[in-house]
mmCIF file of C-alpha atoms in Angstrom:
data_model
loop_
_atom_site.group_PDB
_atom_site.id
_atom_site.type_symbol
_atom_site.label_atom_id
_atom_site.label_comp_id
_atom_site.label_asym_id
_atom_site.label_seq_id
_atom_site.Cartn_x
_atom_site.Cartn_y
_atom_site.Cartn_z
ATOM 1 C CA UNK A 534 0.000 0.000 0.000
ATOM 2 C CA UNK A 535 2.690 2.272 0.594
ATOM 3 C CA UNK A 536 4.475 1.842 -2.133
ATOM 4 C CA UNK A 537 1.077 2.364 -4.563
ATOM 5 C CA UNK A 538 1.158 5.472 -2.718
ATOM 6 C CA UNK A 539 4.658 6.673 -3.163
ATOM 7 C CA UNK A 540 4.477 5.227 -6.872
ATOM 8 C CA UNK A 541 0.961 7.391 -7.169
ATOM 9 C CA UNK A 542 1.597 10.464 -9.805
ATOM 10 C CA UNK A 543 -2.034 11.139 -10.557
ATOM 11 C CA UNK A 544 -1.565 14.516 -8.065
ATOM 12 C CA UNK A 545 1.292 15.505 -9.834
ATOM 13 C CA UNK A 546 -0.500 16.570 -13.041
ATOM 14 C CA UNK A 547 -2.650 18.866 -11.101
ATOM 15 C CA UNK A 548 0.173 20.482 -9.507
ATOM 16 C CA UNK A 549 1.854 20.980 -12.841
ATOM 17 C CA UNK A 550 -1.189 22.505 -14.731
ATOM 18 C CA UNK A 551 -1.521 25.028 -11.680
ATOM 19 C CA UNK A 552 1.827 26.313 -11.899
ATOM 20 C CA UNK A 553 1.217 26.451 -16.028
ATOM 21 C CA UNK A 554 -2.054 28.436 -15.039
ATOM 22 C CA UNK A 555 0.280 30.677 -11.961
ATOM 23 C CA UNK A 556 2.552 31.796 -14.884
ATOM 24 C CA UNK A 557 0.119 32.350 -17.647
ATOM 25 C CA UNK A 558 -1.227 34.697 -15.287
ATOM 26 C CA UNK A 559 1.629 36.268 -14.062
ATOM 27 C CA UNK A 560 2.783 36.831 -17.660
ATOM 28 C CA UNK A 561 -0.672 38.640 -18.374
ATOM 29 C CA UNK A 562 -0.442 40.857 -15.476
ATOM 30 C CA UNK A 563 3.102 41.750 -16.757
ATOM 31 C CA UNK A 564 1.560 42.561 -20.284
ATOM 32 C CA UNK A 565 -1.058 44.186 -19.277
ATOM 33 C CA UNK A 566 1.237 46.406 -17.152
ATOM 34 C CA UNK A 567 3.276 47.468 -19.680
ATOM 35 C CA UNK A 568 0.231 48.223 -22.157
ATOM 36 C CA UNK A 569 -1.183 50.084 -19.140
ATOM 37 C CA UNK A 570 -0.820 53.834 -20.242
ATOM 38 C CA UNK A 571 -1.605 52.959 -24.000
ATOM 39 C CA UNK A 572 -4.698 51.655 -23.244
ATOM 40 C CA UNK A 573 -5.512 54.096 -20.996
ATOM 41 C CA UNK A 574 -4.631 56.642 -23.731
ATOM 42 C CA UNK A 575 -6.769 54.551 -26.094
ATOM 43 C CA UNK A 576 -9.879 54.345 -24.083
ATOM 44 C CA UNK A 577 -9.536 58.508 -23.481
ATOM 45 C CA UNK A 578 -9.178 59.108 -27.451
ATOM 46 C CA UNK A 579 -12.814 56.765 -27.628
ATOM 47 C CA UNK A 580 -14.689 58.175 -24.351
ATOM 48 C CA UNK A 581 -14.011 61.893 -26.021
ATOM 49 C CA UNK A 582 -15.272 60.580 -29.609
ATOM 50 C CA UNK A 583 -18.291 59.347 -28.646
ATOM 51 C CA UNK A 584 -19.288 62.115 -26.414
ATOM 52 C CA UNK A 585 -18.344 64.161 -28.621
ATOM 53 C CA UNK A 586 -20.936 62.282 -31.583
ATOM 54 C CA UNK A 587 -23.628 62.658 -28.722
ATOM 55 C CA UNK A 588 -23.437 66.013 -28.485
#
């Protein structure tokens, strides 16, 4: 029984597919960062076109 469980890698998979999903998400953080201001600028440029085709 013990050695089933020591020779058991089902848990393993899990582990590796949340540190896959830890760095995925790290890595969008870090590009969303860096895209930060020209979004920001981006979203401006549209929020002052559209209220400006309301008025």
């Amino acid at each position: 029984m013990i050695k089933a469980f020591i020779n058991d890698e089902s848990g393993a998979t899990a582990i590796e597919y949340g540190l896959i999903a830890g760095l995925v998400a790290v890595a969008i953080i870090a590009a969303l960062t860096a895209l930060g201001g020209s979004l920001d600028t981006l979203f401006s440029n549209v929020a002052s076109t559209v209220n400006t085709a309301a008025s």
